[in-house]
XYZ file of C-alpha atoms in Angstrom:
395
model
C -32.747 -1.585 -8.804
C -34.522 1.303 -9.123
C -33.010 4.813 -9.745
C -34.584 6.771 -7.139
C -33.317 6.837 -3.495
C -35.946 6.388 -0.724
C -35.528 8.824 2.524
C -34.264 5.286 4.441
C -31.381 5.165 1.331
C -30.750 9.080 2.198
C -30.685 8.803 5.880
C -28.133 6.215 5.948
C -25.497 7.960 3.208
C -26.084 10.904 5.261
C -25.047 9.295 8.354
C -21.891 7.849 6.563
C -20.822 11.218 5.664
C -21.397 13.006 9.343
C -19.140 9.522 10.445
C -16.559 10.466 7.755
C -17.073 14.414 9.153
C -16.250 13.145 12.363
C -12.897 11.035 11.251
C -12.078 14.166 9.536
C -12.233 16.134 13.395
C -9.999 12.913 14.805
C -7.024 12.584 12.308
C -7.445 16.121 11.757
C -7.101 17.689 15.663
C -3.317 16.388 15.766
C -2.204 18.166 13.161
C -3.275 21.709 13.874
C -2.230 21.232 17.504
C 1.382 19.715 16.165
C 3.280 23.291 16.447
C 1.909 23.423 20.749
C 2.905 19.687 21.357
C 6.034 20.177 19.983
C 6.676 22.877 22.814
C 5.100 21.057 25.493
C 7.333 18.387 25.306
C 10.188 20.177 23.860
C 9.639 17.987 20.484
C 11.988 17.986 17.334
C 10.137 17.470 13.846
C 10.935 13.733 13.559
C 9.372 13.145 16.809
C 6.245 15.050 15.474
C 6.528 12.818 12.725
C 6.218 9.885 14.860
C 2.959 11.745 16.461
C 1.275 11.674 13.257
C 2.224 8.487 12.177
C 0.853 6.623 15.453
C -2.585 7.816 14.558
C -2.174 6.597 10.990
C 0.049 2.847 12.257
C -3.540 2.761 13.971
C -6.002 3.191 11.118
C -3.763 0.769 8.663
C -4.357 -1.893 12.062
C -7.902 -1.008 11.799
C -7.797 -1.225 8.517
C -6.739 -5.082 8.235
C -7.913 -6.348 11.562
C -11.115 -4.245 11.955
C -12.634 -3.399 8.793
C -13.064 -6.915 7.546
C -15.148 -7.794 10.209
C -18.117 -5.813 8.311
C -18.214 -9.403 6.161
C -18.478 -11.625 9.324
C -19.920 -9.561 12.041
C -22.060 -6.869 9.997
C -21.325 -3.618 9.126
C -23.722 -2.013 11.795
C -21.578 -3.767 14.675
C -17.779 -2.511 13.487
C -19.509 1.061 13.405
C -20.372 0.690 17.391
C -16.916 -0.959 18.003
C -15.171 1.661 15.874
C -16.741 4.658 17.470
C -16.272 3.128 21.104
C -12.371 2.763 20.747
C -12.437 6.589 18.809
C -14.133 8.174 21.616
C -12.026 5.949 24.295
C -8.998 7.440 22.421
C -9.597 10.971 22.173
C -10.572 11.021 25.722
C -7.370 9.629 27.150
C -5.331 12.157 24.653
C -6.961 14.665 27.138
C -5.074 13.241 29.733
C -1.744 12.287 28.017
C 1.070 12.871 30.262
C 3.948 12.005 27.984
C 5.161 11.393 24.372
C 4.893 8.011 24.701
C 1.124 7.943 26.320
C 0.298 9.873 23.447
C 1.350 7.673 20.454
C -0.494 4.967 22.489
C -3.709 7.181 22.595
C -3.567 8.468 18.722
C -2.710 4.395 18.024
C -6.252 3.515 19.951
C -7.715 5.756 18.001
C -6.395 5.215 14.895
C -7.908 1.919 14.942
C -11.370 2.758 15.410
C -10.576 5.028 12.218
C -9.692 2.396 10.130
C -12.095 -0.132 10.902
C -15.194 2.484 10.308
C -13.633 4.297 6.875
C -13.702 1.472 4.824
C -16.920 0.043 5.674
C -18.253 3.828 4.934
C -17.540 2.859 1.423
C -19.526 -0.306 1.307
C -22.619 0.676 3.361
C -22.685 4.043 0.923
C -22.823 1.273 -2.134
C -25.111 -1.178 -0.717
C -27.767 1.331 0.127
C -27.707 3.636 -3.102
C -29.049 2.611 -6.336
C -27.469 1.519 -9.468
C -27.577 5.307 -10.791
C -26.142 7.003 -7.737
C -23.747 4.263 -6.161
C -20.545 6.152 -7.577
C -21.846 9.858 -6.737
C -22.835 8.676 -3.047
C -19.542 7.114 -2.419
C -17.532 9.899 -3.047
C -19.875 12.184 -1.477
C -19.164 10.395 1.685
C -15.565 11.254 1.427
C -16.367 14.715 1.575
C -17.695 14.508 4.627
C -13.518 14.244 5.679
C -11.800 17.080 5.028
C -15.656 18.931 5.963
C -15.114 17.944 9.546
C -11.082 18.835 9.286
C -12.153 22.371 7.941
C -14.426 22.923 10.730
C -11.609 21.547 12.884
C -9.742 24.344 11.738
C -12.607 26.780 13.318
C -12.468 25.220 16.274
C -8.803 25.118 17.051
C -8.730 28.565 16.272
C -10.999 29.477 18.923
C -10.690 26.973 21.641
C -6.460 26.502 21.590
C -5.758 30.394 23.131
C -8.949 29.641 25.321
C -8.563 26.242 26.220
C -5.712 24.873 25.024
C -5.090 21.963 22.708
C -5.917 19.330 25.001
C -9.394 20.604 25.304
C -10.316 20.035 21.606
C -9.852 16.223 22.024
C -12.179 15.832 24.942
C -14.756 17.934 22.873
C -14.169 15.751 20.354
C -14.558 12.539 21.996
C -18.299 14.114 23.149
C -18.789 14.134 19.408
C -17.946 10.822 18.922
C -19.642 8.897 21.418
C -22.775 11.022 20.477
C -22.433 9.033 16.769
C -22.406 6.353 18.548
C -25.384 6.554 20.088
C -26.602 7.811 17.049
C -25.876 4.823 15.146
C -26.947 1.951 17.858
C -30.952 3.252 17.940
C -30.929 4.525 13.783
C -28.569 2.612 11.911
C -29.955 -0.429 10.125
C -28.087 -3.381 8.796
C -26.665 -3.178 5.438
C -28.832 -4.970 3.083
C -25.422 -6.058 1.412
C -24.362 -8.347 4.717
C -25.388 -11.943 4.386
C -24.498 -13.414 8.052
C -22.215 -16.697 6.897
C -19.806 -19.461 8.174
C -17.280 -18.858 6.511
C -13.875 -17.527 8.409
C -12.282 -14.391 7.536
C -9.267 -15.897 6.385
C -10.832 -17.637 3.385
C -12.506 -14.066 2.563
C -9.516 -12.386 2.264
C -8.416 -15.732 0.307
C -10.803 -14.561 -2.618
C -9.056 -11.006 -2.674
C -5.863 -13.191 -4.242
C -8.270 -15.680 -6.137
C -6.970 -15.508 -10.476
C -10.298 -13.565 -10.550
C -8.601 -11.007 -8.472
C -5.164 -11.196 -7.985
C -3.761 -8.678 -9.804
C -6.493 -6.326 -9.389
C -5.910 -6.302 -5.723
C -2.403 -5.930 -5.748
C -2.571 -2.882 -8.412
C -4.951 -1.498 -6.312
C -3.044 -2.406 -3.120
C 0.418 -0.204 -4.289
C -1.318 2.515 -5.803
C -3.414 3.369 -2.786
C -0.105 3.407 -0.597
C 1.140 5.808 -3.007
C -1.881 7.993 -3.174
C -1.516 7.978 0.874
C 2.405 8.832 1.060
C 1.576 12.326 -0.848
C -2.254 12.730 0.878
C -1.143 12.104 4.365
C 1.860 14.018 3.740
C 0.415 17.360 2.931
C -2.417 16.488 5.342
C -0.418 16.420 8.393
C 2.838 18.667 7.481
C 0.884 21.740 5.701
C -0.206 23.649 8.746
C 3.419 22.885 10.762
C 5.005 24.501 7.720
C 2.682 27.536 7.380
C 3.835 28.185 11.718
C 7.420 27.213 10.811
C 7.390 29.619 7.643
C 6.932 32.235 10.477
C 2.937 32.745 9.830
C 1.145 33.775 13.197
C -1.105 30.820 14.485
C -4.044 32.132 13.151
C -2.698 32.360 9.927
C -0.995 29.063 9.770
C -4.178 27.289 10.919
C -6.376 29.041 7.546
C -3.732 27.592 5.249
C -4.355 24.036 7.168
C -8.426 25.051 6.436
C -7.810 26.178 3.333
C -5.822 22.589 2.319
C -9.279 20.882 3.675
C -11.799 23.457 1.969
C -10.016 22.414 -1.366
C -10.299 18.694 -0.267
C -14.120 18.776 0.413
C -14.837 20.722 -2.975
C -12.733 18.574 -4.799
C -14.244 15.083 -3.753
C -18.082 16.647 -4.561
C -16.074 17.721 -8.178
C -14.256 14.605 -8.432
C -18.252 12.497 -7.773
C -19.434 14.562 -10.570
C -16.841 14.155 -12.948
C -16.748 10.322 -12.302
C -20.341 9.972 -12.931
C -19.333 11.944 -16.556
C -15.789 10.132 -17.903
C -15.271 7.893 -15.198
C -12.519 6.730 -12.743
C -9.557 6.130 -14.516
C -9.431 9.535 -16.466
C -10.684 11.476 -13.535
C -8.023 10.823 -10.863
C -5.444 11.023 -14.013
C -6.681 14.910 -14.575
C -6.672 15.816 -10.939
C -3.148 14.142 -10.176
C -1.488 15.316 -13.028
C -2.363 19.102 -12.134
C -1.933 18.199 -8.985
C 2.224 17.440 -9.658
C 2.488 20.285 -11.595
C 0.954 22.626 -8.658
C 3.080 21.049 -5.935
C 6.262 21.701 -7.676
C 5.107 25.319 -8.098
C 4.112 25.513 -4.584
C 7.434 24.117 -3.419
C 10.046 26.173 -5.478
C 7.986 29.759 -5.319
C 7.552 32.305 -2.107
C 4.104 33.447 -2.336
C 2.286 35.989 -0.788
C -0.233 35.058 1.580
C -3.302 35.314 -0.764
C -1.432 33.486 -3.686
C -0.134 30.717 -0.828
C -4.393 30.318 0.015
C -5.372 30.316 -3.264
C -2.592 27.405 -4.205
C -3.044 25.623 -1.161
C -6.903 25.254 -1.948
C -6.287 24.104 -5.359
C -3.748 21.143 -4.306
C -6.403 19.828 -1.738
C -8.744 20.139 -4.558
C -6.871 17.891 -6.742
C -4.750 15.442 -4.283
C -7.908 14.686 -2.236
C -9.893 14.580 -4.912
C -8.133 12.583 -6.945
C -7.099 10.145 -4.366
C -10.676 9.428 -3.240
C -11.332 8.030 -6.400
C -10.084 4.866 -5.198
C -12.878 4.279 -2.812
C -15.694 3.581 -5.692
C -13.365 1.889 -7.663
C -12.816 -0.445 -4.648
C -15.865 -0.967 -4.123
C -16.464 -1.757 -7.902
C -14.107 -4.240 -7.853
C -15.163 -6.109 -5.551
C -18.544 -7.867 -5.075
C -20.774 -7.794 -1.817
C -19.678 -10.758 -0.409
C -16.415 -9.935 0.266
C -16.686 -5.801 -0.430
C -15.679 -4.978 3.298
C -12.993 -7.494 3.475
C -11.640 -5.937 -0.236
C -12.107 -2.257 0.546
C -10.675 -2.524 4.111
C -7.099 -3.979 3.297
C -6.693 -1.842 0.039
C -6.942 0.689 2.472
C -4.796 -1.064 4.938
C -2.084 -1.778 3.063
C -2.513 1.528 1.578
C -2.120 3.408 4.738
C 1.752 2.132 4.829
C 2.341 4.942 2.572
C 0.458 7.272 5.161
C 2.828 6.340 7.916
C 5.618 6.543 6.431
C 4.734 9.707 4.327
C 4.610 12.470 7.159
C 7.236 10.861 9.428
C 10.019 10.463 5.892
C 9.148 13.970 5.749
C 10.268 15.035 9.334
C 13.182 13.006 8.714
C 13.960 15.424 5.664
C 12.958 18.707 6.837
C 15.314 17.926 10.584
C 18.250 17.338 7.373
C 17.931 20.785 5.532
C 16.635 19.427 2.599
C 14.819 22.617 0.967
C 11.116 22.985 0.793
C 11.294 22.386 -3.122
C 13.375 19.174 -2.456
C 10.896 17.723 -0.238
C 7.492 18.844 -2.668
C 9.074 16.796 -5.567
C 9.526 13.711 -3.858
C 6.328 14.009 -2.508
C 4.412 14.550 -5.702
C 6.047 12.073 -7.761
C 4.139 9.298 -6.103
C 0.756 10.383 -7.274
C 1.944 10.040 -10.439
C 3.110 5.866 -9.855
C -1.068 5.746 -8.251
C -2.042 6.799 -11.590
C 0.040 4.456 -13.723
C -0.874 1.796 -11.541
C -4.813 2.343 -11.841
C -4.646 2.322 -15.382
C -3.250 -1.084 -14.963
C -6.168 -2.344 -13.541
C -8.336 -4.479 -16.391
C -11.764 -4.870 -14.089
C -14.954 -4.226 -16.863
C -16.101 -2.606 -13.416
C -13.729 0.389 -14.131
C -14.241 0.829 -17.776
């Protein structure tokens, strides 16, 4: 193949990371408008936690019964699905008239989510060359915490205007404009070969002796990666309002978090690209322990909390979103969708039971320190796990 990327190969990754930017508004939106639904409803924090973790049951759905339709269906045509049920989603959230409604709305939209991230991963391969294939798949991730950042802008303007139901109903706008977007420019991916074969003997080859233990190394130490992301993604901001930070404030440290995340995935493509995978999540994670435990065990001052904040996003999302090109290294086209989506399925166990674990502890008294270590010690199992991994694609 050759090196350089035609304006078709650039159009497309470019249109996988403003899909990414706009998953990054929809998991995103809950968590900066977590502090006002909890006094809506009269919420404690373990019900919060069950808030966050309906969005994320939904994406790890989307994940295994979505996602791995990109092999059977074409990529192209879980896009549309995806961003129907995302903008269907967001929209009733507008409208949510009870607790209950509402983890049935973030669920809906959860699995549009899941079935589009994955397949992200494998269109951004299939259309970049040799040369750039690594580079463009973790640029794509950036496009994430990008849209959660601007997220941040957004709540900070529209919630004292508007309030926080308005944000999801200018966010499913958003949404269905992709999709339109998509349906009249997206082509297929020249990776999809249309073929008989069912699903179930696709995800058969994922446990084949060619790639058994690959996929179930890969399998646990995504779900660990996720139990400290998802985590910090969804408690951070709470915890700045609960720490007694004014709104405003609290919602820059939630920013700040996501303006780490987006610098570190553009670091983490370039560093891939110059030692590779394995040693470049193993850098960023193990700073990445070392920072939390600071973070959780010192009072800072507000500038110091900022700067500390940005450089755990830097490293956790960073880090973590090494696993996307190493999925998709892994696995060949045939069954790349089918591979990437349940690693990130199963994965996104961990996610769900990160944030709502960590209600459960903070409604106990267990200290802020407490709670940091047990959250950072599973970033350091991802990274043992990786290096476990023996596919020549990762060397």
């Amino acid at each position: 193949m050759k090196n350089s990327m035609s304006w078709l190969q650039i159009g497309v990754v470019s249109l996988c990371f403003l899909l990414n930017f706009n998953d990054g508004i929809d998991v995103l939106l809950v968590s900066f408008a977590g502090e006002h639904i909890m006094k809506e409803w009269g919420l404690n924090n373990a019900q919060l936690g069950y808030v966050f973790s309906a969005g994320l049951a939904g994406m790890t759905a989307g994940c295994f019964l979505i996602a791995p339709l990109g092999d059977q269906w074409g990529r192209r045509k879980v896009f549309l699905g995806s961003l129907f049920l995302i903008s269907v989603g967001m929209l009733l959230v507008y409208f949510a008239p009870s607790l209950n409604a509402l983890l049935v709305f973030r669920f809906i939209t959860g699995l549009g989510i899941g079935g589009i991230l994955p397949n992200l991963a494998t269109v951004a391969s299939e259309f970049s060359t040799d040369k750039t294939r690594d580079f463009n798949v973790g640029i794509v991730q950036g496009g994430w915490p990008l849209g959660a950042i601007l997220t941040g802008f957004v709540v900070a303007w529209v919630f004292p205007l508007l309030g926080w139901r308005a944000t999801f109903l200018i966010a499913s706008a958003f949404s269905f404009a992709l999709l339109l977007l998509v349906y009249f420019f997206l082509p297929e991916s020249p990776g999809f070969v249309p073929e008989s074969k069912h699903s179930k003997t696709k995800i058969k080859e994922l446990f084949t002796p060619e790639y058994r233990t690959a996929t179930l190394l890969l399998w646990t130490a995504i779900f660990f990666g996720f139990l400290t992301l998802y985590t910090l993604i969804s408690w951070v901001p709470t915890l700045a309002k609960q720490s007694g930070m004014p709104f405003e404030l609290a919602t820059y440290v939630g920013m700040t978090l996501n303006f780490g995340a987006f610098t570190g995935v553009f670091v983490m493509g370039l560093a891939i690209s110059k030692i590779g995978i394995k040693k470049t999540m193993t850098l960023f994670f193990i700073i990445a322990f070392v920072l939390m435990n600071f973070y959780g065990n010192v009072k800072l001052d507000y500038v110091i909390n900022l700067t500390l904040v940005f450089f755990i996003g830097f490293l956790v999302q960073g880090g973590f979103n090494s696993f996307y090109p190493a999925a998709t290294r892994i696995y060949p086209a045939a069954i790349r969708s089918t591979g990437v989506g349940l690693a990130m399925g199963a994965g996104r166990f961990g996610a769900i039971l990160g944030p709502t674990v960590f209600g459960l502890l903070t409604d106990s008294g267990m200290s802020v320190a407490g709670r940091f270590l047990i959250f950072s010690l599973p970033i350091l199992v991802a990274v043992f796990l990786l290096h476990k991994i023996k596919s020549k694609e990762l060397s």
